[in-house]
Structures are given as C-alpha cells and as structure tokens.
Coordinates of C-alpha atoms in Angstrom, one line a residue:
X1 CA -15.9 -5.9 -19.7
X2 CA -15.6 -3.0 -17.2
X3 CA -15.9 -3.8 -13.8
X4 CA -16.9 -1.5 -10.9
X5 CA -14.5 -2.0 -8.2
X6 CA -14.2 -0.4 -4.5
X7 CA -11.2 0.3 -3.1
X8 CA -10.3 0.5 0.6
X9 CA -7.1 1.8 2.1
X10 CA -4.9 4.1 4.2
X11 CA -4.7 7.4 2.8
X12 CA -2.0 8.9 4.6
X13 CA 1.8 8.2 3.5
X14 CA 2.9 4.7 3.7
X15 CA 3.6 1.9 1.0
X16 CA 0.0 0.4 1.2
X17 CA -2.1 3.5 0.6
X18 CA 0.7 4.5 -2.3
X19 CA 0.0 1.0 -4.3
X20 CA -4.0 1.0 -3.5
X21 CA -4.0 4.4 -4.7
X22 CA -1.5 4.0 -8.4
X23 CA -3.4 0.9 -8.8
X24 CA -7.2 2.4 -8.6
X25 CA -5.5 5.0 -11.1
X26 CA -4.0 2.5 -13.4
X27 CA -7.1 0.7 -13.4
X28 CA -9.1 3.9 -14.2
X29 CA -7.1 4.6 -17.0
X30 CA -8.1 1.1 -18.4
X31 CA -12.0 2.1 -18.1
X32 CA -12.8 0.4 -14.9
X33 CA -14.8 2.3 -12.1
X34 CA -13.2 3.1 -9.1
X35 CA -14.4 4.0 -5.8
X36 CA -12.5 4.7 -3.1
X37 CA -14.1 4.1 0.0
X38 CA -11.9 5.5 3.1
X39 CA -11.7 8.4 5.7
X40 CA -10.0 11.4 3.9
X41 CA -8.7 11.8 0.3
X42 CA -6.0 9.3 -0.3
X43 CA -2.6 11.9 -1.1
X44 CA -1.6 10.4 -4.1
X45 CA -5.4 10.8 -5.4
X46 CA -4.8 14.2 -6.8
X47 CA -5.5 14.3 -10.3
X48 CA -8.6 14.3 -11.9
X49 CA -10.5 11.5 -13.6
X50 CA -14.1 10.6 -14.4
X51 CA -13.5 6.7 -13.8
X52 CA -12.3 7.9 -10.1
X53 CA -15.1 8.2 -6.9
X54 CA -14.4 9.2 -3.5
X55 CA -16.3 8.2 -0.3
X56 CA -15.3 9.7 2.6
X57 CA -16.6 8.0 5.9
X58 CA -18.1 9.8 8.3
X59 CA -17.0 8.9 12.0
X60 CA -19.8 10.1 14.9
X61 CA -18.6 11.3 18.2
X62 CA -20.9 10.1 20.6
X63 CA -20.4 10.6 24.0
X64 CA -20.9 7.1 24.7
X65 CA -18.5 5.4 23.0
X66 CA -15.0 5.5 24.4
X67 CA -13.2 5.3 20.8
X68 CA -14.9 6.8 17.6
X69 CA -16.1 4.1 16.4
X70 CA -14.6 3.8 12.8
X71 CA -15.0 0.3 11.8
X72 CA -18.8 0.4 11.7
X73 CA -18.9 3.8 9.9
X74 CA -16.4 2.1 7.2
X75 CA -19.0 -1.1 6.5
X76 CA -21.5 1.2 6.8
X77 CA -20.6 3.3 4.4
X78 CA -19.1 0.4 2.6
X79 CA -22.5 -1.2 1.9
X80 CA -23.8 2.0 1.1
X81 CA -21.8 2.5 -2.1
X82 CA -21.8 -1.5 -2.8
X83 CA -25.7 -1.4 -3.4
X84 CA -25.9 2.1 -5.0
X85 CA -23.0 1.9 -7.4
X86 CA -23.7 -1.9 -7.8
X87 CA -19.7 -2.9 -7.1
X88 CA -18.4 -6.0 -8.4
X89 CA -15.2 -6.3 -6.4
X90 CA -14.6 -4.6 -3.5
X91 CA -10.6 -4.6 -2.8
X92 CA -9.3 -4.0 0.6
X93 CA -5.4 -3.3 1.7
X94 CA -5.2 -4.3 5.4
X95 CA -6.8 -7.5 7.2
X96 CA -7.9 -5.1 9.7
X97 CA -9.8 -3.4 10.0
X98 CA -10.2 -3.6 6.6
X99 CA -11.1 -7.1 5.2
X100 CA -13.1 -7.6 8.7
X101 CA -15.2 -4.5 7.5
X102 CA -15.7 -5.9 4.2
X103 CA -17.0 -8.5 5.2
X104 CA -19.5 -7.3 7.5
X105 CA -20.6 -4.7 4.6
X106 CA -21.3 -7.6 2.4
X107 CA -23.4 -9.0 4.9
X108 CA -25.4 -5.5 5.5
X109 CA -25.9 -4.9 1.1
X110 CA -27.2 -8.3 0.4
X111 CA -25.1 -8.3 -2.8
X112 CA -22.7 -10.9 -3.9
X113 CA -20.1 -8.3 -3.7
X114 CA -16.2 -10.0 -4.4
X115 CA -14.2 -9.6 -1.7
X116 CA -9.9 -9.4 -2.4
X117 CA -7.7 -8.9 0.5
X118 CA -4.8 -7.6 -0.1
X119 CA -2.0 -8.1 2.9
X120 CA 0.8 -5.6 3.2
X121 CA 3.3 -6.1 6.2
X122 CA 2.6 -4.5 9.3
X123 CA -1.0 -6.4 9.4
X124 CA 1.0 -9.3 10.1
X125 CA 4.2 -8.5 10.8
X126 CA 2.9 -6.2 13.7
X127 CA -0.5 -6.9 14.4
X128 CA -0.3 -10.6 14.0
X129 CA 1.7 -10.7 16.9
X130 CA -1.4 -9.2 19.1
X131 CA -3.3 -12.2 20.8
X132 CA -6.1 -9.8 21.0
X133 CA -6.0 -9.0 17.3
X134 CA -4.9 -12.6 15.9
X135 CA -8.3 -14.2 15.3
X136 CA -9.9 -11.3 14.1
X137 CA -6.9 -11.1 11.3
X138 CA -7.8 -15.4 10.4
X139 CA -11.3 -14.4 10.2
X140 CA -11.0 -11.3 7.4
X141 CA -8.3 -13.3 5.6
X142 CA -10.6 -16.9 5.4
X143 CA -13.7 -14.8 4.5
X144 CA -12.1 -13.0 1.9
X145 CA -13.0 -14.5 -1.8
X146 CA -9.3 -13.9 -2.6
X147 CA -6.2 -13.1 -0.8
X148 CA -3.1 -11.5 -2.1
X149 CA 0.4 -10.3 -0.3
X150 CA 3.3 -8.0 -1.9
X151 CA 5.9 -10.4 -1.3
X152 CA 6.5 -14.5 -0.7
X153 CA 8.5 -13.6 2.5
X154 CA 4.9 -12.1 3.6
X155 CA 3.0 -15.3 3.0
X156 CA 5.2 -17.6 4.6
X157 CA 5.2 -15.1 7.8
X158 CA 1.3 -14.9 7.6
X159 CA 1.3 -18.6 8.0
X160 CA 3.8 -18.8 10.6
X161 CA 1.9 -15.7 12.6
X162 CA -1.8 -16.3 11.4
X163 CA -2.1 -19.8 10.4
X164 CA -4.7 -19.2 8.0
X165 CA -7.0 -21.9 5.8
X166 CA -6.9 -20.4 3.0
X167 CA -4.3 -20.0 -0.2
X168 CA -2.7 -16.7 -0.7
X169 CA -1.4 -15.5 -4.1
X170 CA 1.7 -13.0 -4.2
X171 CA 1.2 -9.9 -6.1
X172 CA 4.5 -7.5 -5.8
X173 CA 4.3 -3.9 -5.6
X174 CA 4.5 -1.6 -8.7
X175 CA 6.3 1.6 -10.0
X176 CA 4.7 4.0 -12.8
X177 CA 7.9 3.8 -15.1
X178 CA 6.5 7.3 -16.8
X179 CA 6.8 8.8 -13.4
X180 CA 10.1 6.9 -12.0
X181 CA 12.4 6.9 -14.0
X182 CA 16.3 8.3 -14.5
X183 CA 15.9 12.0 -15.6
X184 CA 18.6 14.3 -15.9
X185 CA 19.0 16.1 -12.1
X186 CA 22.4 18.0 -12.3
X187 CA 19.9 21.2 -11.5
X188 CA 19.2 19.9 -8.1
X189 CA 22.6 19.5 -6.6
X190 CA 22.8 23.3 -7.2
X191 CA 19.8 24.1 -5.4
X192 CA 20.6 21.9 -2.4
X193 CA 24.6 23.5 -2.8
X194 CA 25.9 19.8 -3.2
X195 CA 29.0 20.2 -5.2
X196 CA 28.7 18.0 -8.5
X197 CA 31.5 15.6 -7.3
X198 CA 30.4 14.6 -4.2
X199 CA 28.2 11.3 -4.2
X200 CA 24.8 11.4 -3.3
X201 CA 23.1 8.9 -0.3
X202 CA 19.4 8.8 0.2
X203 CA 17.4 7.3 2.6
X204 CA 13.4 7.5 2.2
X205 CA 10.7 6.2 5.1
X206 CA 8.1 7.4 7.8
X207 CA 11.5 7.6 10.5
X208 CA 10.3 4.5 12.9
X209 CA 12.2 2.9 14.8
X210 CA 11.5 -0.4 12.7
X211 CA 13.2 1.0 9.6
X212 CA 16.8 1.7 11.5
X213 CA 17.6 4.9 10.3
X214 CA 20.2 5.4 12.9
X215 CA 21.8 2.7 11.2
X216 CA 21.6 4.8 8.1
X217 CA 23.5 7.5 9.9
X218 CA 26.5 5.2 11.1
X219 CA 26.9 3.3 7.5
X220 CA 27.0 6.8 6.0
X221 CA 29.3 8.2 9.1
X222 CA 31.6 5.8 7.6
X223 CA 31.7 6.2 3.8
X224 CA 32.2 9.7 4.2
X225 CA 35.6 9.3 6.2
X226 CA 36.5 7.8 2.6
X227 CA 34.7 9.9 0.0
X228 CA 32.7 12.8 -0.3
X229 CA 29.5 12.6 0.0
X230 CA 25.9 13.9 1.0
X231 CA 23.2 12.1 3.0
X232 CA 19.5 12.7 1.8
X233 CA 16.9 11.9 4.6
X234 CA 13.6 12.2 2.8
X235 CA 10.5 11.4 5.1
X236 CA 9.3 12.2 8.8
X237 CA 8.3 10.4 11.9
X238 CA 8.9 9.6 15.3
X239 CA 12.6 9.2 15.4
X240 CA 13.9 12.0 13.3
X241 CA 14.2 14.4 16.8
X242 CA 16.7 11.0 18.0
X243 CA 18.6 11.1 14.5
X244 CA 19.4 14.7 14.3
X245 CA 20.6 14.1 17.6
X246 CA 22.9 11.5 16.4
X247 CA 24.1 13.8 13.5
X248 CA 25.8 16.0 15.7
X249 CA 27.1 14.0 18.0
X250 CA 28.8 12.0 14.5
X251 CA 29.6 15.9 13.5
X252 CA 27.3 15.1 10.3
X253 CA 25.6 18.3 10.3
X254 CA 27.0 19.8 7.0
X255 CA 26.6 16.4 5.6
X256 CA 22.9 15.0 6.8
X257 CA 20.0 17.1 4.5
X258 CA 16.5 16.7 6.3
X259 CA 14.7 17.1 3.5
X260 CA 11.0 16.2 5.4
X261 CA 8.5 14.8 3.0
X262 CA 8.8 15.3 -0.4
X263 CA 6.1 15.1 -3.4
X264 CA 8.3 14.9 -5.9
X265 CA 10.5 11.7 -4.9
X266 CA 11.9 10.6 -8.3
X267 CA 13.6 14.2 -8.7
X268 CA 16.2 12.7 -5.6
X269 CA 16.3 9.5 -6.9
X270 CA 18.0 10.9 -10.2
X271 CA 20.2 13.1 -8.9
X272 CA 21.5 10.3 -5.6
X273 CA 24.0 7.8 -6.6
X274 CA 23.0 5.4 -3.8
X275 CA 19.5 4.0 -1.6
X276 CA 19.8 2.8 1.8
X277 CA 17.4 0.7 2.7
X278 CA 18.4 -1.0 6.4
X279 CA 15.4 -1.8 8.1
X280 CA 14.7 -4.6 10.4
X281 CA 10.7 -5.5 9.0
X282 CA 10.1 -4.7 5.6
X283 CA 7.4 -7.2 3.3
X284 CA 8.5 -5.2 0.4
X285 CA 10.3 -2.1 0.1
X286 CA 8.5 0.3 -2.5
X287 CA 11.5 3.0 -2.2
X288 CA 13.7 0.6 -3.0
X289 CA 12.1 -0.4 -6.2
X290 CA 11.3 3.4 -6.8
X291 CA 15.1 3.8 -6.8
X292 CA 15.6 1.4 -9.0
X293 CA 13.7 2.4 -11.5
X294 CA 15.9 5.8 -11.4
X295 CA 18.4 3.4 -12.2
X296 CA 19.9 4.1 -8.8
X297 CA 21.4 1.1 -6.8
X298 CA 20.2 -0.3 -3.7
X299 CA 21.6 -1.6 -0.4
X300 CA 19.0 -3.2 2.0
X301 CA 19.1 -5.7 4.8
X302 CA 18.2 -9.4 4.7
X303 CA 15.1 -9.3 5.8
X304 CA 11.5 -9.9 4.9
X305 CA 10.8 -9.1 0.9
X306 CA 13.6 -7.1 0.4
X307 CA 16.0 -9.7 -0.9
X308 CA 12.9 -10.5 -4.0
X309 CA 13.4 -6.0 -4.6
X310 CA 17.1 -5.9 -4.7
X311 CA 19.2 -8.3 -6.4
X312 CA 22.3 -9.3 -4.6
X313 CA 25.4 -8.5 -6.3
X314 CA 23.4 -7.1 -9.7
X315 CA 20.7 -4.0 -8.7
X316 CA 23.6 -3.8 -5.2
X317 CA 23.9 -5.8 -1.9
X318 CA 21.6 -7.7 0.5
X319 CA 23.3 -7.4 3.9
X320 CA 22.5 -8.8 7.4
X321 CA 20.9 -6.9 9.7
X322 CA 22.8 -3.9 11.7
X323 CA 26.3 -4.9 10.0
X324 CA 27.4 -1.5 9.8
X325 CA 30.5 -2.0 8.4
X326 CA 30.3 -4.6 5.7
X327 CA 27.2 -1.9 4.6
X328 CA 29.9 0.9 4.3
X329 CA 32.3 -1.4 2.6
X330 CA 29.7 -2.4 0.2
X331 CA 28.8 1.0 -0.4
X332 CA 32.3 2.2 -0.9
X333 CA 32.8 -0.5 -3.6
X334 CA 29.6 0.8 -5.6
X335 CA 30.5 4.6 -5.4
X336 CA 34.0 4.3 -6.3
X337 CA 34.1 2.1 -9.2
X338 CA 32.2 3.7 -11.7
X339 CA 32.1 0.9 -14.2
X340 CA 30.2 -1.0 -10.8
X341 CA 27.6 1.3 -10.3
X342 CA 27.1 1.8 -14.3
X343 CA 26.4 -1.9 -14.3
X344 CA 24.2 -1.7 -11.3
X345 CA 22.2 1.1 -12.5
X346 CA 21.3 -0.3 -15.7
X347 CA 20.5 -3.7 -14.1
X348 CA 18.1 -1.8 -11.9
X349 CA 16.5 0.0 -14.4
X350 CA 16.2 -3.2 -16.6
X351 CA 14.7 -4.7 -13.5
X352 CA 12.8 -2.6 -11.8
X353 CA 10.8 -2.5 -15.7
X354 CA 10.7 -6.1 -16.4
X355 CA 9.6 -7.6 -12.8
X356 CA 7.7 -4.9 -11.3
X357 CA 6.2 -2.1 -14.1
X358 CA 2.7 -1.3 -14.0
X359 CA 0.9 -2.9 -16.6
X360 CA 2.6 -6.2 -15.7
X361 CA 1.2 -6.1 -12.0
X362 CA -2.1 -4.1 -12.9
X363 CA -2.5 -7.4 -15.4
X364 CA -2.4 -9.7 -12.7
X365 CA -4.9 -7.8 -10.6
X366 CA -7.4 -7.4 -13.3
X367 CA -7.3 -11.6 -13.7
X368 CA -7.4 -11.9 -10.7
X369 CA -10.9 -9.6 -10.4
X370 CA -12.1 -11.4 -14.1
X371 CA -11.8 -14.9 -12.8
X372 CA -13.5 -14.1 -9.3
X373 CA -16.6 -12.6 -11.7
X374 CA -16.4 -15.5 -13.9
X375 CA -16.4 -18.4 -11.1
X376 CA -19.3 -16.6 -9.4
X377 CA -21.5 -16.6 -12.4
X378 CA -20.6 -20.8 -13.1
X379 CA -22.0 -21.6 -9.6

C-alpha cells in the first residue's frame, strides 16, 4: 500500500527541516507520495522526483493586519491539498505553528486526514517556556493523532515544560549512509593549504548563542598550544561577528577557517579528525551523528539528546557544560593516540549505521503511518 502523505516543515537550514526533508525523499523513493506543504522550497529538496510535490503558501499583505498572517495561509493551503490530493497522513515538524495549523486544516477539509507531530527541540526547549505560547503548544500536541520527538531527553522535557495528555513515541534522527560516509579527502587539505599533518577540528551550527561556539574557540585555543592543528567553523548566524572577534584576540587567525555554509558537509567531515559539539540546548545533535558516520569522533556536552548521539568513552566523550579544559584534555587524548581515535572512528561508523541509518528510522515512520491507517479503518 502507498500512502499519500503531506509534509510540513522549515525550509531554511536547521536540523528539523534537514530530517522532514531526507525523510519525504526516503519515503519517495519507497513509492509513497509526498507533498510538501510550506513557504519556499525546502534546501535540501533539490533533486528531482515524480513521487515529490511542492506547495508553496501564499502569505497576503494586507494593510490591516499588523503581522502577515502565515498561520491561516498554511491551513489554508493545507486543506487545500488534503482534499485535492486526498492525503492520508499529513506529518508536521514543529508544535507551532505547525501541528496547531494542522489541525485547524483538518477541520476546514472535512477529511479524516492523520495527523503526526513530530517535536524537534526548540518547540519546547524555547518556546515551551513562553506563557503566551504554552497552551497553544498542549493543544497541537493532544490533537495530534500521533506524536513523535528525536530524542528521550526531549520527551521528558516536554513533560516537564508542556505537561501534555498524551503518549509520545521517540523517533531519532537519521543519516543517508550513501551520502555520509568516510571518503578519502587528502584533496581538500590542499585546497584549504592545511598541511597533511596537522589535525583537523570542526565545528558545524547556525552560530547562536545557544550552541556555545565561543566555547569552541577556547577548547581549540588550547589544543593547539599542544599540537598542530586547524579549526573548521562551518555555518553562519548571529554570533559569528563576536567569534571572529574572539579569534584575534586568542591570535587564532591563521588557525580559525570560516568556512560559511557549506553544501557539501561530508567532504569536511572526511578530511577533520575531530567534531565539537558544545552546546548548552541540543534535543539531538544531527552534525554530530553526520560526523559519525564519516567515522569522525565526537565531543559534545551533557546536555539534552546528545549523550543518546555520542557514546561516552566509544564514538568520544560527553562532557559537562563550559568545562573548557577537561574538553581540551579529552581532545588531546583522541588526537594524539592514533590507536584511540582508530578505535573511535570505527565505533562511530559502526554506530552511526546500526542505530541511526535510514531505512531503520524511515521503517519506524512508515509503521507508525500503517497503523494510524489501519486503526482508523477498525473504528
């Protein structure tokens, strides 16, 4: 049985819109029919294929409204394409707007559309913690058929924050091992003119202050008093005018590359012998699993689902929060033993395949959608 499934999500870069996006693909490629439903072309939606729909939403600027107003346009157009392409499942990542949309599109189509809800961090984590925003966050999770979160640190916080009625079901993030996965990158130290002995750092986020990345810059301030090495700062946001700041005053600057965003992540991953991943709120941590799957080893802090990603003392280290120097001497032990970091490479390879590729989680998903369908037609 095919199903015909909506999909509703941040386009722009971020780990929500990257899993909403590889899992409308994956599920394309297994014959279902997928529709995205959101305001521009998700990025990672590139390639062409005839199980794949997009349905951009239209926001009016009417003088009389003080905000655009996107949420009715998106259950707008939402019931639109769930009575004209007769959608079984409709599959939202975000409480809010986007469950609360849902819903109210369900209610405008008439059809027993499916409603799944999938919960992703900062729609709790952030948002949650809004009194103006709480209720409204209850509401799209309890009137969702199904609920799902990326990580069992995420439900428990969602309880603590939300206090929902209603069961949630963790479903972690996935990689696409055909894309990530350890390729020979010798090329690329060339081109960036990083000598072939020096050890290779990266760092990969959207630069808020939430993911610490000044803290990057002091860890990596220290390891390279003991070896040399090269600091890869892939992303952009609002903190990156701060951190270059913080470069030179650390007299980084011939060891700090701002790379800005990059398309072709997994190319850095191969060729960096480390992933710092320090943040102070993370439900997951995609980049970290990313890394892993390049077989490169991973330090991240103990927070949220980042110790159920990296695998203390096997894949690398979970540290506690702003310890800068127990991160550098846990960084220094992986890059100077090379028998260590073999070990931890391979382990994160082996992990990063068994516990979190594709067809595993995709699996999981499409049960989850076959079991809605099937309890709906026993009532």
């Amino acid at each position: 049985m095919k199903l015909k499934i909506g999909i509703t999500c941040y386009p722009t870069v971020g780990g929500s819109g990257v899993v909403a996006t590889e899992l409308g693909k994956m599920l394309a490629e297994k014959g279902h029919k997928i529709h995205f439903i959101s305001s521009s072309l998700p990025f990672r939606l590139k390639e062409r294929n005839c199980n794949i729909y997009y349905h951009q939403v239209e926001v009016s600027q009417y003088s009389v409204f003080q905000y655009p107003p996107y949420d009715i346009a998106l259950a707008n157009k939402m019931a639109e394409v769930i009575n004209r392409e007769e959608l079984d499942i409709l599959h939202v990542h975000y409480a809010v707007p986007h469950a609360v949309c849902a819903i109210l599109a369900k209610q405008i189509s008439g059809r027993n559309v499916k409603i799944v809800t999938t919960l992703h961090g900062t729609d709790i984590t952030v948002l949650g913690e809004d009194p103006s925003l709480t209720d409204a966050i209850r509401f799209g999770i309890e009137k969702s058929d199904t609920v799902t979160a990326v990580s069992k640190s995420l439900i428990s916080q969602t309880y603590d924050l939300i206090k929902p009625d209603k069961p949630i079901e963790a479903i972690y993030n996935f990689i696409d091992e055909r894309v990530y996965q350890k390729i020979d990158s010798t090329y690329l130290k060339a081109e960036y003119g990083i000598p072939q002995e020096e050890k290779v750092i990266i760092h990969v986020s959207n630069f808020r202050a939430v993911k610490r990345v000044t803290d990057i810059i002091k860890t990596f301030a220290k390891i390279a008093e003991s070896i040399p090495a090269k600091l890869l700062l892939v992303g952009d946001g609002p903190e990156v005018t701060i951190i270059c700041d913080l470069v030179s005053e650390l007299n980084l600057r011939g060891k700090v590359l701002f790379l800005g965003k990059q398309s072709n992540v997994e190319e850095l991953y191969s060729m960096s012998d480390l992933m710092l991943l320090l943040s102070q709120k993370e439900s997951f941590g995609l980049v970290a699993l990313e890394a892993m799957a390049c077989g490169v080893p991973c330090i991240g802090t103990n927070i949220g689902g980042i110790p159920e990603v990296i695998i203390d003392g096997e894949t690398g280290f979970i540290c506690e929060l702003g310890d800068i120097n127990t991160i550098a001497d846990k960084a220094i032990y992986i890059l100077m033993n090379d028998n260590i970091h073999k070990c931890f490479s391979d382990r994160s390879i082996e992990v990063a395949n068994e516990k979190f590729r594709a067809d595993l989680i995709v699996k999981q998903y499409e049960d989850l959608y076959f079991n809605l369908i099937r309890r709906s037609e026993q009532v």
